[in-house]
Coordinates of C-alpha atoms and ligand atoms in Angstrom, one line a residue:
X1 CA -14.3 34.8 2.2
X2 CA -17.7 35.3 0.7
X3 CA -21.3 34.1 0.5
X4 CA -23.4 32.8 -2.3
X5 CA -26.9 31.6 -3.0
X6 CA -27.1 28.6 -5.2
X7 CA -30.4 28.2 -7.0
X8 CA -31.9 25.1 -8.7
X9 CA -35.2 24.0 -10.3
X10 CA -34.4 21.1 -8.0
X11 CA -32.2 21.0 -4.9
X12 CA -31.4 17.4 -4.0
X13 CA -30.3 17.5 -0.3
X14 CA -29.9 13.9 0.6
X15 CA -31.3 10.4 0.2
X16 CA -33.9 9.7 2.9
X17 CA -34.8 6.1 2.2
X18 CA -34.6 3.3 -0.4
X19 CA -36.9 5.1 -2.7
X20 CA -37.0 8.6 -1.4
X21 CA -34.8 11.7 -1.3
X22 CA -35.3 15.2 0.1
X23 CA -35.7 17.4 -3.0
X24 CA -36.7 21.0 -2.9
X25 CA -38.5 22.3 -6.0
X26 CA -37.3 25.8 -6.9
X27 CA -34.9 25.6 -4.1
X28 CA -31.7 27.2 -3.0
X29 CA -28.7 26.7 -0.8
X30 CA -27.2 29.7 1.0
X31 CA -23.5 29.3 2.0
X32 CA -21.2 31.6 3.8
X33 CA -17.4 31.1 4.1
X34 CA -17.7 27.6 2.6
X35 CA -20.3 26.3 5.0
X36 CA -24.0 25.8 4.3
X37 CA -26.2 28.2 6.4
X38 CA -29.6 27.4 5.1
X39 CA -31.4 25.2 2.5
X40 CA -34.9 25.9 1.4
X41 CA -37.3 27.5 -1.2
X42 CA -35.5 30.0 -3.4
X43 CA -38.0 32.9 -3.0
X44 CA -37.7 32.6 0.8
X45 CA -33.9 32.4 0.9
X46 CA -33.5 35.2 -1.7
X47 CA -35.7 37.5 0.4
X48 CA -33.8 36.7 3.6
X49 CA -30.1 36.7 2.6
X50 CA -27.9 39.2 0.7
X51 CA -25.3 37.0 -1.0
X52 CA -22.2 38.3 -2.7
X53 CA -23.2 36.1 -5.7
X54 CA -26.1 34.1 -7.0
X55 CA -25.2 30.9 -8.8
X56 CA -27.4 28.4 -10.7
X57 CA -30.8 29.2 -12.0
X58 CA -34.3 27.8 -12.5
X59 CA -32.8 25.5 -15.2
X60 CA -30.2 23.8 -12.9
X61 CA -30.4 20.8 -10.6
X62 CA -28.2 21.2 -7.5
X63 CA -26.7 18.2 -5.7
X64 CA -24.1 17.5 -3.0
X65 CA -20.6 16.8 -4.6
X66 CA -19.9 13.2 -5.2
X67 CA -17.2 11.2 -3.4
X68 CA -15.0 8.7 -5.3
X69 CA -14.1 6.5 -2.4
X70 CA -11.4 4.4 -4.0
X71 CA -8.9 6.0 -6.4
X72 CA -5.2 5.4 -7.2
X73 CA -3.7 7.1 -10.2
X74 CA -4.0 9.4 -13.2
X75 CA -3.1 7.8 -16.5
X76 CA -4.7 4.4 -16.4
X77 CA -2.9 1.1 -16.3
X78 CA -4.2 0.4 -19.8
X79 CA -2.8 3.7 -21.1
X80 CA 0.5 2.7 -19.5
X81 CA 0.6 -0.5 -21.4
X82 CA -1.1 -3.1 -19.1
X83 CA -4.1 -4.9 -20.6
X84 CA -6.9 -6.1 -18.4
X85 CA -5.6 -9.4 -17.1
X86 CA -7.1 -10.9 -14.0
X87 CA -5.8 -9.1 -10.9
X88 CA -3.2 -11.7 -10.0
X89 CA -1.5 -11.4 -13.5
X90 CA -2.2 -7.7 -13.8
X91 CA 0.2 -7.1 -10.8
X92 CA 3.0 -8.2 -13.0
X93 CA 1.8 -6.7 -16.3
X94 CA 1.8 -3.3 -14.5
X95 CA 5.5 -3.5 -13.9
X96 CA 6.2 -1.9 -17.3
X97 CA 4.2 1.3 -16.4
X98 CA 6.3 4.3 -17.2
X99 CA 7.1 7.1 -14.8
X100 CA 4.6 9.9 -15.1
X101 CA 5.1 13.3 -13.4
X102 CA 2.9 13.0 -10.3
X103 CA 1.5 16.5 -10.3
X104 CA 0.3 16.3 -13.9
X105 CA -0.8 12.7 -13.5
X106 CA -3.0 13.6 -10.5
X107 CA -4.4 16.5 -12.3
X108 CA -5.3 14.3 -15.3
X109 CA -7.7 12.1 -13.3
X110 CA -8.8 15.1 -11.1
X111 CA -10.1 16.8 -14.3
X112 CA -12.3 13.8 -15.1
X113 CA -13.5 13.4 -11.5
X114 CA -14.5 17.1 -11.1
X115 CA -16.2 17.1 -14.5
X116 CA -18.3 14.2 -13.5
X117 CA -19.3 15.9 -10.2
X118 CA -16.7 14.6 -7.8
X119 CA -15.6 17.0 -5.1
X120 CA -13.8 14.6 -2.8
X121 CA -11.5 11.7 -3.7
X122 CA -10.1 9.0 -1.5
X123 CA -6.6 8.7 -3.0
X124 CA -4.9 5.4 -2.2
X125 CA -1.3 5.7 -3.1
X126 CA 0.5 2.5 -4.2
X127 CA 3.7 1.0 -3.1
X128 CA 6.4 3.5 -2.3
X129 CA 10.1 2.8 -2.1
X130 CA 13.0 4.9 -1.0
X131 CA 13.7 6.8 2.2
X132 CA 11.2 8.8 4.3
X133 CA 12.0 12.2 2.6
X134 CA 11.4 10.7 -0.9
X135 CA 8.1 9.2 0.1
X136 CA 6.9 12.4 1.7
X137 CA 7.9 14.3 -1.4
X138 CA 5.9 12.0 -3.6
X139 CA 2.9 12.3 -1.4
X140 CA 3.2 16.1 -1.4
X141 CA 3.3 16.2 -5.2
X142 CA 0.0 14.4 -5.3
X143 CA -1.6 16.5 -2.6
X144 CA -0.2 19.6 -4.2
X145 CA -2.1 18.8 -7.4
X146 CA -5.4 18.4 -5.5
X147 CA -4.7 21.7 -3.7
X148 CA -4.1 23.3 -7.1
X149 CA -7.4 22.2 -8.6
X150 CA -9.2 22.8 -5.3
X151 CA -10.6 19.3 -4.7
X152 CA -10.8 17.6 -1.3
X153 CA -8.6 14.6 -1.0
X154 CA -8.4 12.0 1.7
X155 CA -4.9 10.5 1.2
X156 CA -3.3 7.3 2.3
X157 CA -0.5 5.2 1.1
X158 CA -0.2 1.4 1.3
X159 CA 3.0 -0.4 2.2
X160 CA 2.9 -4.1 2.0
X161 CA 5.4 -6.1 4.0
X162 CA 4.9 -9.5 2.5
X163 CA 3.6 -11.7 -0.4
X164 CA 4.0 -8.8 -2.8
X165 CA 3.8 -10.7 -6.1
X166 CA 1.8 -13.8 -5.5
X167 CA -0.2 -15.0 -2.5
X168 CA 2.9 -16.6 -1.0
X169 CA 6.2 -15.5 0.6
X170 CA 8.4 -13.3 -1.7
X171 CA 11.4 -15.4 -1.0
X172 CA 9.6 -18.7 -1.9
X173 CA 8.2 -17.3 -5.1
X174 CA 11.6 -15.8 -6.1
X175 CA 13.3 -19.2 -5.5
X176 CA 10.8 -20.9 -7.8
X177 CA 11.8 -18.7 -10.7
X178 CA 14.7 -19.1 -13.1
X179 CA 17.6 -17.4 -11.3
X180 CA 18.0 -14.5 -13.7
X181 CA 14.3 -13.6 -13.4
X182 CA 14.3 -14.2 -9.6
X183 CA 17.3 -12.0 -9.1
X184 CA 15.7 -9.2 -11.1
X185 CA 12.5 -9.4 -9.1
X186 CA 14.3 -9.6 -5.8
X187 CA 16.2 -6.4 -6.7
X188 CA 12.9 -4.7 -7.7
X189 CA 11.2 -5.7 -4.4
X190 CA 14.2 -4.5 -2.4
X191 CA 13.9 -1.1 -4.0
X192 CA 10.3 -0.7 -2.9
X193 CA 10.8 -2.0 0.6
X194 CA 10.8 0.2 3.7
X195 CA 11.2 -0.7 7.4
X196 CA 7.9 -0.5 9.3
X197 CA 9.1 2.3 11.6
X198 CA 9.9 4.4 8.6
X199 CA 6.5 3.7 7.0
X200 CA 4.8 5.0 10.1
X201 CA 7.1 8.0 10.4
X202 CA 5.9 9.0 6.9
X203 CA 2.3 8.8 8.0
X204 CA 3.0 10.8 11.2
X205 CA 4.9 13.4 9.2
X206 CA 2.1 13.8 6.6
X207 CA -0.6 13.8 9.3
X208 CA 1.2 16.6 11.2
X209 CA 1.8 18.6 8.0
X210 CA -1.8 18.6 6.9
X211 CA -3.8 18.4 10.2
X212 CA -5.0 22.0 9.9
X213 CA -5.9 21.8 6.2
X214 CA -9.4 22.5 5.0
X215 CA -9.3 20.2 2.0
X216 CA -6.7 17.5 2.8
X217 CA -7.0 14.6 5.2
X218 CA -4.4 11.9 5.9
X219 CA -5.7 8.4 6.6
X220 CA -4.2 4.9 6.7
X221 CA -4.4 2.1 4.2
X222 CA -3.6 -1.5 5.1
X223 CA -2.9 -2.8 1.5
X224 CA -4.8 -6.2 1.8
X225 CA -4.7 -9.1 4.1
X226 CA -2.1 -11.0 2.1
X227 CA 0.1 -8.0 1.8
X228 CA 0.1 -7.3 5.6
X229 CA 1.6 -9.4 8.4
X230 CA -0.4 -9.4 11.6
X231 CA 2.3 -7.3 13.1
X232 CA 1.8 -4.6 10.5
X233 CA -2.0 -4.8 10.9
X234 CA -1.6 -4.4 14.6
X235 CA 0.5 -1.3 14.2
X236 CA -1.9 0.2 11.7
X237 CA -4.8 -0.4 14.1
X238 CA -2.9 1.3 16.9
X239 CA -2.0 4.3 14.7
X240 CA -5.6 4.7 13.6
X241 CA -6.8 4.8 17.2
X242 CA -4.0 7.1 18.3
X243 CA -4.4 9.6 15.5
X244 CA -8.2 9.2 15.1
X245 CA -8.1 8.4 11.4
X246 CA -9.9 6.0 9.2
X247 CA -8.5 3.0 7.4
X248 CA -9.2 1.8 3.9
X249 CA -8.2 -1.8 3.1
X250 CA -8.5 -3.8 -0.1
X251 CA -10.1 -7.1 0.9
X252 CA -11.5 -10.2 -0.7
X253 CA -11.1 -8.7 -4.1
X254 CA -10.7 -12.1 -5.9
X255 CA -11.5 -15.7 -5.2
X256 CA -7.8 -16.4 -4.9
X257 CA -7.6 -13.9 -2.0
X258 CA -10.5 -15.6 -0.3
X259 CA -8.7 -18.9 -0.6
X260 CA -5.5 -17.3 0.7
X261 CA -7.3 -16.1 3.8
X262 CA -8.6 -19.7 4.4
X263 CA -5.0 -21.1 4.1
X264 CA -3.5 -18.4 6.3
X265 CA -6.1 -18.2 9.1
X266 CA -8.3 -21.3 8.7
X267 CA -11.2 -18.8 8.3
X268 CA -12.2 -15.8 6.3
X269 CA -10.3 -12.6 6.0
X270 CA -13.1 -10.7 7.7
X271 CA -13.3 -13.1 10.7
X272 CA -9.6 -12.9 11.1
X273 CA -9.8 -9.1 11.2
X274 CA -12.6 -9.3 13.6
X275 CA -10.6 -11.5 15.9
X276 CA -7.9 -8.9 15.8
X277 CA -10.4 -6.2 16.9
X278 CA -9.8 -4.5 13.5
X279 CA -13.4 -4.1 12.3
X280 CA -15.4 -1.0 13.1
X281 CA -16.9 2.2 11.6
X282 CA -13.5 3.6 11.0
X283 CA -12.7 0.8 8.6
X284 CA -13.7 0.6 4.9
X285 CA -13.2 -2.6 3.0
X286 CA -12.3 -2.0 -0.6
X287 CA -14.1 -4.4 -3.1
X288 CA -15.3 -7.1 -0.7
X289 CA -16.4 -9.1 -3.7
X290 CA -15.9 -12.5 -2.0
X291 CA -17.3 -11.9 1.4
X292 CA -19.5 -14.7 2.6
X293 CA -22.8 -14.3 4.6
X294 CA -21.1 -14.4 8.0
X295 CA -18.6 -11.8 6.8
X296 CA -21.4 -9.5 5.8
X297 CA -23.1 -10.0 9.1
X298 CA -19.9 -9.1 10.9
X299 CA -19.5 -6.0 8.8
X300 CA -23.1 -5.0 9.6
X301 CA -22.7 -5.7 13.3
X302 CA -19.5 -3.7 13.6
X303 CA -20.4 -0.8 11.4
X304 CA -17.6 -1.6 9.0
X305 CA -18.1 0.0 5.6
X306 CA -17.6 -1.5 2.2
X307 CA -16.5 0.4 -1.0
X308 CA -17.7 -1.3 -4.1
X309 CA -15.7 -0.9 -7.3
X310 CA -17.7 -2.5 -10.0
X311 CA -15.8 -1.4 -13.1
X312 CA -12.5 -2.6 -11.7
X313 CA -14.2 -5.9 -10.6
X314 CA -15.4 -6.5 -14.1
X315 CA -12.2 -5.5 -15.9
X316 CA -9.9 -7.5 -13.7
X317 CA -12.2 -10.5 -13.6
X318 CA -12.7 -10.3 -9.9
X319 CA -16.4 -11.0 -9.9
X320 CA -19.6 -9.1 -8.9
X321 CA -19.9 -8.0 -5.3
X322 CA -23.0 -9.3 -3.4
X323 CA -24.3 -5.7 -3.1
X324 CA -27.9 -6.7 -2.5
X325 CA -26.8 -8.7 0.5
X326 CA -24.8 -5.7 1.8
X327 CA -27.9 -3.6 1.5
X328 CA -30.2 -6.2 3.0
X329 CA -27.9 -6.5 6.1
X330 CA -27.6 -2.7 6.4
X331 CA -23.9 -2.4 5.6
X332 CA -22.9 1.1 4.6
X333 CA -21.6 1.0 1.0
X334 CA -19.6 3.6 -0.8
X335 CA -18.5 3.6 -4.5
X336 CA -15.0 3.7 -6.0
X337 CA -13.9 3.9 -9.6
X338 CA -10.5 2.3 -8.6
X339 CA -7.9 2.6 -11.3
X340 CA -10.4 3.3 -14.1
X341 CA -14.0 2.8 -15.2
X342 CA -15.3 0.7 -18.1
X343 CA -14.6 3.6 -20.5
X344 CA -11.1 3.7 -19.1
X345 CA -11.8 7.0 -17.4
X346 CA -13.0 8.4 -14.1
X347 CA -16.6 9.1 -14.8
X348 CA -18.5 9.0 -11.4
X349 CA -21.9 9.3 -13.1
X350 CA -21.2 6.2 -15.2
X351 CA -19.9 4.3 -12.2
X352 CA -23.0 5.1 -10.3
X353 CA -25.1 3.9 -13.2
X354 CA -23.1 0.7 -13.3
X355 CA -23.8 0.1 -9.6
X356 CA -27.5 0.8 -10.3
X357 CA -27.6 -1.7 -13.2
X358 CA -25.1 -4.5 -12.4
X359 CA -27.2 -6.0 -9.6
X360 CA -30.5 -6.1 -11.4
X361 CA -31.1 -9.8 -10.9
X362 CA -34.3 -11.4 -12.3
X363 CA -37.4 -11.6 -10.1
X364 CA -40.5 -9.7 -9.0
X365 CA -39.3 -8.7 -5.6
X366 CA -38.2 -5.2 -4.8
X367 CA -34.5 -5.9 -4.0
X368 CA -32.4 -4.3 -6.7
X369 CA -30.5 -1.0 -6.1
X370 CA -32.5 2.2 -6.4
X371 CA -31.4 5.7 -7.5
X372 CA -31.6 7.1 -4.0
X373 CA -29.6 4.2 -2.6
X374 CA -26.8 4.6 -5.2
X375 CA -26.9 8.4 -4.7
X376 CA -26.4 7.9 -1.0
X377 CA -23.4 5.6 -1.7
X378 CA -21.8 8.2 -3.8
X379 CA -22.4 11.1 -1.3
X380 CA -23.2 10.6 2.3
X381 CA -21.8 7.1 2.6
X382 CA -18.7 7.9 0.6
X383 CA -18.1 10.9 2.8
X384 CA -17.9 8.6 5.9
X385 CA -15.1 6.6 4.3
X386 CA -12.9 9.7 4.0
X387 CA -11.3 11.9 6.6
X388 CA -14.1 14.5 6.1
X389 CA -16.8 12.3 7.5
X390 CA -20.1 14.0 8.3
X391 CA -18.8 17.4 7.2
X392 CA -19.6 16.7 3.6
X393 CA -22.0 14.6 1.5
X394 CA -25.3 16.2 2.3
X395 CA -26.8 19.6 1.6
X396 CA -27.8 20.7 5.1
X397 CA -26.9 23.6 7.5
X398 CA -23.4 23.2 9.0
X399 CA -22.1 20.9 6.2
X400 CA -19.4 22.1 3.8
X401 CA -20.7 23.8 0.7
X402 CA -19.5 21.1 -1.8
X403 CA -22.1 21.4 -4.5
X404 CA -22.6 20.3 -8.1
X405 CA -24.8 22.1 -10.5
X406 CA -26.0 20.3 -13.6
X407 CA -28.1 21.6 -16.4
X408 CA -31.5 20.1 -15.8
X409 CA -32.9 21.1 -19.2
X410 CA -30.1 19.3 -21.0
X411 CA -30.8 16.2 -18.9
X412 CA -34.5 16.4 -19.6
X413 CA -34.1 17.4 -23.3
X414 CA -36.0 16.9 -25.6
X415 CA -38.6 15.3 -23.3
X416 CA -38.9 13.7 -19.9
X417 CA -42.2 12.6 -18.4
X418 CA -43.1 15.1 -15.7
X419 CA -43.6 12.4 -13.0
X420 CA -40.0 11.2 -13.3
X421 CA -38.2 11.8 -10.0
X422 CA -35.4 14.3 -10.5
X423 CA -32.8 12.1 -8.8
X424 CA -33.8 9.1 -11.0
X425 CA -33.3 11.2 -14.0
X426 CA -29.8 12.2 -12.9
X427 CA -28.8 8.6 -12.1
X428 CA -30.2 7.4 -15.5
X429 CA -29.4 10.2 -17.8
X430 CA -26.9 12.7 -16.6
X431 CA -23.5 12.9 -18.3
X432 CA -20.3 14.8 -17.5
X433 CA -21.3 17.3 -20.2
X434 CA -24.3 18.3 -18.1
X435 CA -22.1 19.1 -15.1
X436 CA -21.6 22.9 -15.3
X437 CA -20.4 24.2 -12.0
X438 CA -18.7 22.5 -9.1
X439 CA -18.1 24.2 -5.7
X440 CA -15.8 23.0 -3.0
X441 CA -16.2 24.8 0.3
X442 CA -18.3 27.4 -1.6
X443 CA -15.5 28.1 -4.1
X444 CA -16.3 27.4 -7.8
X445 CA -13.4 25.1 -8.9
X446 CA -15.4 24.4 -12.2
X447 CA -17.5 27.3 -13.5
X448 CA -19.7 26.9 -16.6
X449 CA -17.6 23.9 -17.6
X450 CA -14.2 25.7 -17.2
X451 CA -11.7 25.0 -14.4
X452 CA -11.0 28.2 -12.5
X453 CA -7.8 27.4 -10.7
X454 CA -5.7 25.5 -13.2
X455 CA -5.4 25.6 -17.0
X456 CA -6.6 22.2 -18.1
X457 CA -5.4 22.4 -21.7
X458 CA -2.0 23.6 -20.7
X459 CA -1.7 20.8 -18.0
X460 CA -2.8 18.1 -20.5
X461 CA -0.4 19.5 -23.2
X462 CA 2.5 19.4 -20.7
X463 CA 1.5 15.9 -19.7
X464 CA 1.5 14.7 -23.3
X465 CA 4.8 16.5 -24.0
X466 CA 6.4 14.9 -20.9
X467 CA 5.6 11.4 -22.4
X468 CA 6.9 12.0 -25.9
X469 CA 10.3 10.6 -25.0
X470 CA 11.0 6.9 -25.7
X471 CA 10.7 4.4 -22.9
X472 CA 13.8 4.5 -20.7
X473 CA 16.0 1.4 -20.4
X474 CA 14.7 0.9 -16.9
X475 CA 11.0 1.1 -18.1
X476 CA 11.8 -1.3 -20.9
X477 CA 13.5 -3.7 -18.5
X478 CA 10.6 -3.7 -16.0
X479 CA 8.1 -4.3 -18.8
X480 CA 10.2 -7.3 -20.0
X481 CA 10.4 -8.6 -16.4
X482 CA 6.6 -8.4 -16.1
X483 CA 6.1 -10.4 -19.3
X484 CA 8.6 -13.0 -18.1
X485 CA 6.8 -13.4 -14.8
X486 CA 3.3 -14.0 -16.3
X487 CA 3.8 -17.7 -17.1
X488 CA 5.2 -18.3 -13.6
X489 CA 2.3 -16.5 -11.9
X490 CA -0.1 -18.6 -14.0
X491 CA 1.8 -21.7 -12.9
X492 CA 1.6 -20.6 -9.2
X493 CA -2.2 -20.3 -9.3
X494 CA -2.8 -23.5 -11.4
X495 CA -3.3 -25.6 -8.3
X496 CA -5.6 -23.0 -6.8
X497 CA -8.0 -23.2 -9.8
X498 CA -11.3 -24.8 -8.8
X499 CA -14.1 -23.1 -10.5
X500 CA -16.5 -25.5 -8.8
X501 CA -15.7 -23.7 -5.5
X502 CA -16.7 -20.5 -7.1
X503 CA -20.1 -21.6 -8.5
X504 CA -22.0 -21.5 -5.2
X505 CA -20.9 -17.9 -4.7
X506 CA -22.6 -16.9 -7.9
X507 CA -25.8 -18.7 -6.9
X508 CA -25.8 -17.1 -3.5
X509 CA -25.0 -13.7 -4.9
X510 CA -28.3 -13.6 -6.8
X511 CA -30.4 -14.2 -3.6
X512 CA -31.1 -11.6 -1.0
Ligands
ZN1 ZN1 -7.8 -0.4 -5.5

């Protein structure tokens, strides 16, 4: 292994408060064997250390790598033929998604992530059918792609055991459908079913395979309250404790899900999880758009984290998360791009900017998100939702050398007022094109804008080639089934529709 000195006009080490960050002017990071040894003024570190390589310059800004804390797939659902319905309909419209080579698919989004400064991704793999060997193979194809490009990945897969199409029992929904449609859906659900003991044997096998890995961690992902029986939740909780891994659970993403929780438990999803002893710092709630004030208190008291996914929430009509309330109560928040951002890509800089701007409610009080807060969500907090925890997310001695170098002069060109804080400028103005070099564990996986370990153009050409064939009969059939299901799903939720119930949420969301 080797050492390097990474220099910047600014070195942003970490956020230190709501409006402050630790930034070293003309600073540097010295790393050895992938671990940060020292951070400080460049002249001092240059005199003290003899690195194998000097990276960056007085025109760069150096930051910790970002963490996308909620990610699923490569080609986006839109690319695969599914328009932006609301989440409940979208589940069906996604059925027509075609099969994409998993290695190439994972590389596709990994390119976008790294180019926007992401060094670690929380990959939440969707429903998996087939036997244990098949599922393990599919997970390995994804993990192999992250290994090839050099990113860190915190991987988990979700396996719902109930209510997979609407917020009600599969059998009951299937019975409500015309028999031909119902039979087709039943066959499809059967194909993606797996006994619970097999689900957990997949987890254990993957966990054992990757336990010594530097850049891969295996975690657990309860799909969502409606998708998990209490028995499944209990088993997930036991496994998390036994193997010492974190959990990432979609929760309260839509108002329908909140209403489902009320019907199932007589309370909120969060209070139900609390009663099961499920909450805690090892748990991250994905979305949490429809949490109420008591839920947010419970999350704060138990140290439960929340991952906010604003693009996804907008695109799938889920709502706007009460982020200001999360912050006011001291809940640790991370950021996820989910399936895709508002430009239908995986641009972490844009997603951070969306978090910065989406919650700028009217008023004179100082309650809206700040650049250091959003930066902390995308670095230190995001890290804690992954299996890498406090090893990443901050530029400090002992932490992994996961580092992003951007061209400061491009960000500040042709003019930027000299008093503008450097971190504010990154949050407001930086684009993927300004990200030049990305290190993971001290290794440059992107150098001067070029991927060093994989041939991006060749991989994208191969991906495009692999999809030039017409849709297969099975892909066509699934697409047609999805279209046939849409009116029935609309019908199912008709009785749930009461926008008057949702109105108070929007009012309360704008307070802090
Ligand atoms: Zn998701």
